Short mmCIF file of N, CA and C in Angstrom, two decimals:
data_model
loop_
_atom_site.label_atom_id
_atom_site.label_comp_id
_atom_site.label_asym_id
_atom_site.label_seq_id
_atom_site.Cartn_x
_atom_site.Cartn_y
_atom_site.Cartn_z
N MET A 1 66.79 113.62 85.96
CA MET A 1 68.17 113.30 86.29
C MET A 1 69.07 113.96 85.25
N ALA A 2 70.13 114.57 85.71
CA ALA A 2 71.11 115.23 84.85
C ALA A 2 72.30 114.30 84.63
N SER A 3 73.07 114.60 83.59
CA SER A 3 74.27 113.80 83.34
C SER A 3 75.31 114.62 82.60
N THR A 4 76.55 114.15 82.68
CA THR A 4 77.65 114.75 81.94
C THR A 4 78.70 113.68 81.70
N SER A 5 79.52 113.91 80.69
CA SER A 5 80.59 112.98 80.37
C SER A 5 81.73 113.76 79.74
N VAL A 6 82.95 113.43 80.14
CA VAL A 6 84.15 114.06 79.60
C VAL A 6 85.12 112.96 79.23
N SER A 7 85.79 113.11 78.10
CA SER A 7 86.82 112.13 77.74
C SER A 7 88.06 112.85 77.25
N ARG A 8 89.19 112.18 77.40
CA ARG A 8 90.49 112.71 76.97
C ARG A 8 91.29 111.56 76.38
N ILE A 9 92.06 111.87 75.35
CA ILE A 9 93.06 110.94 74.85
C ILE A 9 94.33 111.23 75.64
N VAL A 10 94.92 110.19 76.20
CA VAL A 10 96.13 110.36 77.00
C VAL A 10 97.27 109.55 76.38
N PRO A 11 98.53 109.96 76.64
CA PRO A 11 99.69 109.37 75.99
C PRO A 11 100.25 108.14 76.71
N ALA A 12 99.46 107.07 76.76
CA ALA A 12 99.91 105.82 77.37
C ALA A 12 98.99 104.70 76.90
N THR A 13 99.47 103.48 76.98
CA THR A 13 98.64 102.35 76.57
C THR A 13 97.45 102.22 77.52
N PRO A 14 96.35 101.64 77.05
CA PRO A 14 95.20 101.43 77.93
C PRO A 14 95.56 100.65 79.19
N ASP A 15 96.41 99.62 79.05
CA ASP A 15 96.79 98.85 80.23
C ASP A 15 97.57 99.70 81.23
N HIS A 16 98.47 100.53 80.74
CA HIS A 16 99.25 101.40 81.64
C HIS A 16 98.33 102.39 82.36
N VAL A 17 97.40 102.98 81.61
CA VAL A 17 96.46 103.94 82.22
C VAL A 17 95.63 103.23 83.28
N TRP A 18 95.12 102.05 82.96
CA TRP A 18 94.29 101.31 83.90
C TRP A 18 95.08 100.94 85.16
N GLN A 19 96.36 100.59 85.00
CA GLN A 19 97.18 100.28 86.17
C GLN A 19 97.27 101.49 87.10
N LEU A 20 97.29 102.69 86.54
CA LEU A 20 97.37 103.91 87.34
C LEU A 20 96.04 104.27 87.97
N ILE A 21 94.95 104.22 87.22
CA ILE A 21 93.67 104.75 87.72
C ILE A 21 92.66 103.68 88.12
N GLY A 22 92.91 102.42 87.80
CA GLY A 22 91.92 101.38 88.00
C GLY A 22 91.70 100.93 89.42
N GLY A 23 92.65 101.21 90.30
CA GLY A 23 92.45 100.86 91.70
C GLY A 23 91.50 101.84 92.36
N PHE A 24 90.55 101.34 93.11
CA PHE A 24 89.53 102.22 93.70
C PHE A 24 90.13 103.22 94.69
N GLN A 25 91.29 102.92 95.24
CA GLN A 25 91.94 103.84 96.19
C GLN A 25 92.99 104.72 95.51
N ALA A 26 93.08 104.70 94.17
CA ALA A 26 94.18 105.33 93.45
C ALA A 26 94.00 106.82 93.14
N LEU A 27 92.89 107.43 93.47
CA LEU A 27 92.69 108.83 93.09
C LEU A 27 93.84 109.76 93.50
N PRO A 28 94.40 109.64 94.71
CA PRO A 28 95.50 110.55 95.06
C PRO A 28 96.74 110.40 94.17
N ASP A 29 96.85 109.29 93.45
CA ASP A 29 98.00 109.07 92.57
C ASP A 29 97.95 109.93 91.31
N TRP A 30 96.76 110.45 90.96
CA TRP A 30 96.66 111.22 89.72
C TRP A 30 95.70 112.40 89.77
N LEU A 31 94.94 112.53 90.84
CA LEU A 31 93.93 113.59 90.92
C LEU A 31 94.28 114.56 92.05
N PRO A 32 94.87 115.72 91.73
CA PRO A 32 95.29 116.66 92.77
C PRO A 32 94.15 117.11 93.69
N TYR A 33 92.92 117.12 93.21
CA TYR A 33 91.76 117.53 94.01
C TYR A 33 91.56 116.60 95.21
N ILE A 34 92.07 115.36 95.11
CA ILE A 34 91.90 114.38 96.18
C ILE A 34 93.28 113.95 96.67
N PRO A 35 93.81 114.60 97.70
CA PRO A 35 95.13 114.23 98.20
C PRO A 35 95.15 113.00 99.09
N ARG A 36 93.97 112.55 99.59
CA ARG A 36 93.96 111.41 100.52
C ARG A 36 92.73 110.53 100.32
N SER A 37 92.96 109.22 100.35
CA SER A 37 91.89 108.23 100.25
C SER A 37 92.11 107.16 101.30
N THR A 38 91.05 106.83 102.03
CA THR A 38 91.11 105.78 103.04
C THR A 38 90.11 104.69 102.66
N SER A 39 90.58 103.47 102.67
CA SER A 39 89.73 102.33 102.32
C SER A 39 88.71 102.05 103.42
N LEU A 40 87.49 101.76 103.01
CA LEU A 40 86.41 101.37 103.92
C LEU A 40 85.77 100.09 103.39
N GLU A 41 85.06 99.39 104.25
CA GLU A 41 84.29 98.21 103.84
C GLU A 41 85.15 97.21 103.05
N GLY A 42 86.37 96.97 103.52
CA GLY A 42 87.23 96.01 102.86
C GLY A 42 87.63 96.40 101.44
N GLY A 43 87.66 97.69 101.17
CA GLY A 43 88.05 98.18 99.85
C GLY A 43 86.89 98.48 98.93
N ARG A 44 85.66 98.17 99.34
CA ARG A 44 84.48 98.41 98.50
C ARG A 44 84.01 99.86 98.60
N ALA A 45 84.53 100.60 99.56
CA ALA A 45 84.17 102.01 99.71
C ALA A 45 85.44 102.79 100.03
N ARG A 46 85.35 104.11 99.88
CA ARG A 46 86.50 104.96 100.16
C ARG A 46 86.04 106.26 100.79
N ARG A 47 86.87 106.76 101.71
CA ARG A 47 86.66 108.08 102.29
C ARG A 47 87.74 108.97 101.69
N LEU A 48 87.31 109.97 100.95
CA LEU A 48 88.22 110.88 100.28
C LEU A 48 88.24 112.20 101.02
N HIS A 49 89.38 112.85 100.98
CA HIS A 49 89.51 114.20 101.51
C HIS A 49 89.95 115.08 100.36
N ASN A 50 89.15 116.11 100.06
CA ASN A 50 89.54 116.99 98.97
C ASN A 50 90.54 118.03 99.46
N ALA A 51 91.01 118.85 98.55
CA ALA A 51 92.04 119.84 98.87
C ALA A 51 91.59 120.85 99.93
N ASP A 52 90.26 121.03 100.07
CA ASP A 52 89.72 121.95 101.07
C ASP A 52 89.46 121.27 102.41
N GLY A 53 89.77 119.97 102.51
CA GLY A 53 89.55 119.23 103.74
C GLY A 53 88.16 118.64 103.88
N GLU A 54 87.33 118.80 102.86
CA GLU A 54 85.98 118.23 102.91
C GLU A 54 86.05 116.72 102.68
N VAL A 55 85.06 116.00 103.23
CA VAL A 55 85.03 114.55 103.14
C VAL A 55 84.00 114.11 102.11
N ILE A 56 84.40 113.14 101.31
CA ILE A 56 83.52 112.53 100.31
C ILE A 56 83.60 111.02 100.54
N VAL A 57 82.47 110.37 100.69
CA VAL A 57 82.45 108.92 100.87
C VAL A 57 81.75 108.31 99.66
N GLU A 58 82.44 107.34 99.04
CA GLU A 58 81.93 106.71 97.83
C GLU A 58 81.99 105.19 97.97
N ARG A 59 81.08 104.51 97.28
CA ARG A 59 81.05 103.04 97.28
C ARG A 59 81.15 102.53 95.85
N MET A 60 82.01 101.55 95.65
CA MET A 60 82.11 100.91 94.35
C MET A 60 80.87 100.05 94.12
N GLU A 61 80.26 100.22 92.97
CA GLU A 61 79.06 99.46 92.63
C GLU A 61 79.31 98.42 91.55
N GLY A 62 80.37 98.62 90.78
CA GLY A 62 80.70 97.66 89.73
C GLY A 62 82.15 97.85 89.31
N PHE A 63 82.77 96.75 88.86
CA PHE A 63 84.19 96.80 88.50
C PHE A 63 84.45 95.73 87.45
N SER A 64 85.21 96.08 86.41
CA SER A 64 85.64 95.09 85.43
C SER A 64 87.09 95.35 85.05
N GLU A 65 87.94 94.45 85.49
CA GLU A 65 89.37 94.52 85.13
C GLU A 65 89.52 94.33 83.62
N ARG A 66 88.81 93.35 83.07
CA ARG A 66 88.91 93.03 81.65
C ARG A 66 88.46 94.19 80.77
N GLU A 67 87.36 94.82 81.14
CA GLU A 67 86.82 95.94 80.34
C GLU A 67 87.35 97.30 80.80
N ARG A 68 88.17 97.31 81.84
CA ARG A 68 88.82 98.51 82.36
C ARG A 68 87.83 99.63 82.71
N HIS A 69 86.95 99.33 83.66
CA HIS A 69 86.06 100.38 84.16
C HIS A 69 85.57 100.03 85.55
N TYR A 70 85.17 101.08 86.28
CA TYR A 70 84.45 100.87 87.53
C TYR A 70 83.37 101.95 87.67
N THR A 71 82.33 101.58 88.42
CA THR A 71 81.19 102.47 88.67
C THR A 71 81.07 102.64 90.19
N TYR A 72 80.76 103.85 90.59
CA TYR A 72 80.65 104.14 92.02
C TYR A 72 79.51 105.11 92.28
N THR A 73 79.06 105.12 93.53
CA THR A 73 78.05 106.07 93.98
C THR A 73 78.63 106.93 95.10
N ILE A 74 78.07 108.12 95.25
CA ILE A 74 78.46 108.98 96.37
C ILE A 74 77.46 108.75 97.50
N LEU A 75 78.02 108.45 98.68
CA LEU A 75 77.19 108.27 99.87
C LEU A 75 77.13 109.55 100.71
N GLN A 76 78.22 110.33 100.68
CA GLN A 76 78.30 111.57 101.45
C GLN A 76 79.25 112.51 100.71
N ALA A 77 78.83 113.77 100.54
CA ALA A 77 79.70 114.74 99.86
C ALA A 77 79.14 116.14 100.03
N PRO A 78 80.00 117.14 99.84
CA PRO A 78 79.54 118.52 99.93
C PRO A 78 78.94 119.03 98.61
N PHE A 79 78.57 118.14 97.72
CA PHE A 79 78.06 118.52 96.41
C PHE A 79 76.54 118.66 96.44
N PRO A 80 75.98 119.58 95.66
CA PRO A 80 74.53 119.82 95.66
C PRO A 80 73.77 118.86 94.74
N VAL A 81 73.99 117.56 94.96
CA VAL A 81 73.31 116.54 94.16
C VAL A 81 72.94 115.37 95.05
N ARG A 82 72.04 114.55 94.56
CA ARG A 82 71.72 113.27 95.21
C ARG A 82 71.58 112.23 94.10
N GLY A 83 71.64 110.98 94.48
CA GLY A 83 71.53 109.91 93.51
C GLY A 83 72.67 109.87 92.51
N TYR A 84 73.87 110.27 92.92
CA TYR A 84 75.03 110.35 92.03
C TYR A 84 75.58 108.96 91.73
N VAL A 85 75.73 108.67 90.44
CA VAL A 85 76.36 107.43 89.97
C VAL A 85 77.34 107.82 88.88
N SER A 86 78.57 107.32 88.98
CA SER A 86 79.61 107.69 88.02
C SER A 86 80.40 106.48 87.56
N THR A 87 80.93 106.57 86.35
CA THR A 87 81.77 105.51 85.80
C THR A 87 83.05 106.12 85.25
N LEU A 88 84.16 105.48 85.55
CA LEU A 88 85.47 105.83 85.02
C LEU A 88 85.89 104.67 84.13
N ARG A 89 86.22 104.95 82.86
CA ARG A 89 86.45 103.90 81.88
C ARG A 89 87.66 104.23 81.02
N VAL A 90 88.42 103.20 80.65
CA VAL A 90 89.58 103.35 79.77
C VAL A 90 89.33 102.53 78.51
N HIS A 91 89.48 103.18 77.34
CA HIS A 91 89.29 102.53 76.04
C HIS A 91 90.59 102.56 75.24
N ALA A 92 90.76 101.57 74.39
CA ALA A 92 91.83 101.61 73.40
C ALA A 92 91.45 102.63 72.32
N VAL A 93 92.45 103.22 71.68
CA VAL A 93 92.23 104.14 70.57
C VAL A 93 92.64 103.39 69.30
N PRO A 94 91.69 103.11 68.41
CA PRO A 94 92.02 102.35 67.19
C PRO A 94 93.18 102.99 66.42
N GLY A 95 94.16 102.16 66.09
CA GLY A 95 95.30 102.63 65.31
C GLY A 95 96.36 103.37 66.10
N GLU A 96 96.15 103.53 67.41
CA GLU A 96 97.12 104.25 68.25
C GLU A 96 97.42 103.41 69.50
N PRO A 97 98.31 102.43 69.38
CA PRO A 97 98.56 101.52 70.50
C PRO A 97 99.18 102.19 71.72
N GLU A 98 99.81 103.35 71.56
CA GLU A 98 100.43 104.06 72.69
C GLU A 98 99.55 105.18 73.23
N ALA A 99 98.25 105.10 72.95
CA ALA A 99 97.30 106.10 73.45
C ALA A 99 96.08 105.39 74.01
N ALA A 100 95.38 106.08 74.89
CA ALA A 100 94.14 105.55 75.45
C ALA A 100 93.14 106.69 75.59
N GLU A 101 91.88 106.34 75.52
CA GLU A 101 90.82 107.31 75.79
C GLU A 101 90.28 107.01 77.18
N VAL A 102 90.22 108.03 78.02
CA VAL A 102 89.66 107.89 79.35
C VAL A 102 88.37 108.68 79.39
N GLN A 103 87.30 108.01 79.81
CA GLN A 103 85.99 108.64 79.88
C GLN A 103 85.51 108.62 81.32
N TRP A 104 85.07 109.79 81.79
CA TRP A 104 84.52 109.92 83.14
C TRP A 104 83.12 110.49 82.98
N SER A 105 82.14 109.74 83.40
CA SER A 105 80.75 110.17 83.22
C SER A 105 79.98 110.02 84.52
N GLY A 106 78.92 110.79 84.64
CA GLY A 106 78.10 110.70 85.83
C GLY A 106 76.68 111.14 85.57
N ARG A 107 75.78 110.64 86.40
CA ARG A 107 74.38 111.09 86.38
C ARG A 107 73.95 111.32 87.82
N PHE A 108 73.06 112.29 88.00
CA PHE A 108 72.74 112.75 89.34
C PHE A 108 71.50 113.62 89.27
N THR A 109 70.91 113.87 90.42
CA THR A 109 69.77 114.77 90.53
C THR A 109 70.23 116.01 91.27
N PRO A 110 70.12 117.18 90.65
CA PRO A 110 70.50 118.42 91.34
C PRO A 110 69.67 118.61 92.61
N ASP A 111 70.29 119.17 93.63
CA ASP A 111 69.62 119.38 94.91
C ASP A 111 69.95 120.79 95.41
N GLY A 112 69.05 121.72 95.17
CA GLY A 112 69.26 123.09 95.61
C GLY A 112 69.97 123.97 94.60
N VAL A 113 70.30 123.42 93.44
CA VAL A 113 70.91 124.18 92.35
C VAL A 113 70.20 123.79 91.05
N THR A 114 70.44 124.56 90.01
CA THR A 114 69.83 124.22 88.72
C THR A 114 70.57 123.04 88.10
N GLU A 115 69.92 122.42 87.13
CA GLU A 115 70.57 121.32 86.42
C GLU A 115 71.86 121.79 85.75
N ALA A 116 71.82 122.97 85.15
CA ALA A 116 73.02 123.51 84.48
C ALA A 116 74.16 123.71 85.47
N GLU A 117 73.85 124.19 86.68
CA GLU A 117 74.90 124.39 87.68
C GLU A 117 75.52 123.06 88.12
N ALA A 118 74.69 122.05 88.32
CA ALA A 118 75.20 120.73 88.72
C ALA A 118 76.03 120.10 87.61
N VAL A 119 75.54 120.22 86.38
CA VAL A 119 76.29 119.68 85.23
C VAL A 119 77.62 120.40 85.09
N ASP A 120 77.61 121.72 85.21
CA ASP A 120 78.86 122.49 85.11
C ASP A 120 79.86 122.08 86.20
N LEU A 121 79.38 121.85 87.41
CA LEU A 121 80.25 121.44 88.51
C LEU A 121 80.99 120.16 88.16
N PHE A 122 80.24 119.12 87.77
CA PHE A 122 80.87 117.83 87.51
C PHE A 122 81.63 117.81 86.19
N THR A 123 81.19 118.56 85.21
CA THR A 123 81.97 118.67 83.97
C THR A 123 83.34 119.27 84.28
N GLY A 124 83.36 120.27 85.15
CA GLY A 124 84.61 120.88 85.56
C GLY A 124 85.50 119.92 86.34
N ILE A 125 84.93 119.19 87.29
CA ILE A 125 85.71 118.22 88.07
C ILE A 125 86.30 117.16 87.15
N TYR A 126 85.48 116.61 86.25
CA TYR A 126 85.97 115.57 85.34
C TYR A 126 87.04 116.13 84.40
N SER A 127 86.80 117.31 83.84
CA SER A 127 87.77 117.91 82.91
C SER A 127 89.10 118.18 83.59
N GLU A 128 89.06 118.80 84.76
CA GLU A 128 90.30 119.09 85.49
C GLU A 128 91.01 117.80 85.89
N GLY A 129 90.24 116.80 86.28
CA GLY A 129 90.84 115.52 86.66
C GLY A 129 91.52 114.83 85.49
N LEU A 130 90.87 114.82 84.34
CA LEU A 130 91.47 114.17 83.17
C LEU A 130 92.64 114.98 82.62
N ASP A 131 92.59 116.30 82.77
CA ASP A 131 93.75 117.11 82.40
C ASP A 131 94.94 116.76 83.30
N ALA A 132 94.69 116.59 84.59
CA ALA A 132 95.75 116.22 85.53
C ALA A 132 96.30 114.83 85.20
N LEU A 133 95.42 113.91 84.84
CA LEU A 133 95.86 112.57 84.43
C LEU A 133 96.75 112.66 83.21
N HIS A 134 96.36 113.45 82.22
CA HIS A 134 97.16 113.63 81.02
C HIS A 134 98.55 114.18 81.39
N ALA A 135 98.59 115.18 82.25
CA ALA A 135 99.87 115.76 82.67
C ALA A 135 100.74 114.73 83.39
N THR A 136 100.13 113.91 84.24
CA THR A 136 100.88 112.87 84.94
C THR A 136 101.49 111.88 83.96
N LEU A 137 100.71 111.46 82.97
CA LEU A 137 101.18 110.47 82.01
C LEU A 137 102.18 111.05 81.01
N ALA A 138 102.05 112.35 80.70
CA ALA A 138 102.96 112.98 79.76
C ALA A 138 104.32 113.23 80.41
N GLY A 139 104.34 113.23 81.75
CA GLY A 139 105.50 113.26 82.54
C GLY A 139 106.37 114.39 82.63
#
């Protein structure tokens, strides 16, 4: 199983960041790669449409409002992986009350590509997503 993790310090309090990204249907609010999200299974799953019109279906597997994180799996996607599990997490930055660290990590089994190719794909998605989040918060 392969894995990757990307984190960014963003210019907002952890609570403010979590209010923006903590909702399972909130990706279109900060992630340009995903312009549309439709709730499924009473909010426990989501159907995402990426910028190319491809469909990604994900299910929430764990959520903590208090600890500011959620974990999800991919049920359907155009990505060359299987067994994908990811966590999006917001941390406080010691000594910087107006900043937060956002960590996006995932583990998966490459399917039809090398481990390096799969890791590069998701490292790029996470990096671009967190860069977009930073830009949104910096305003």
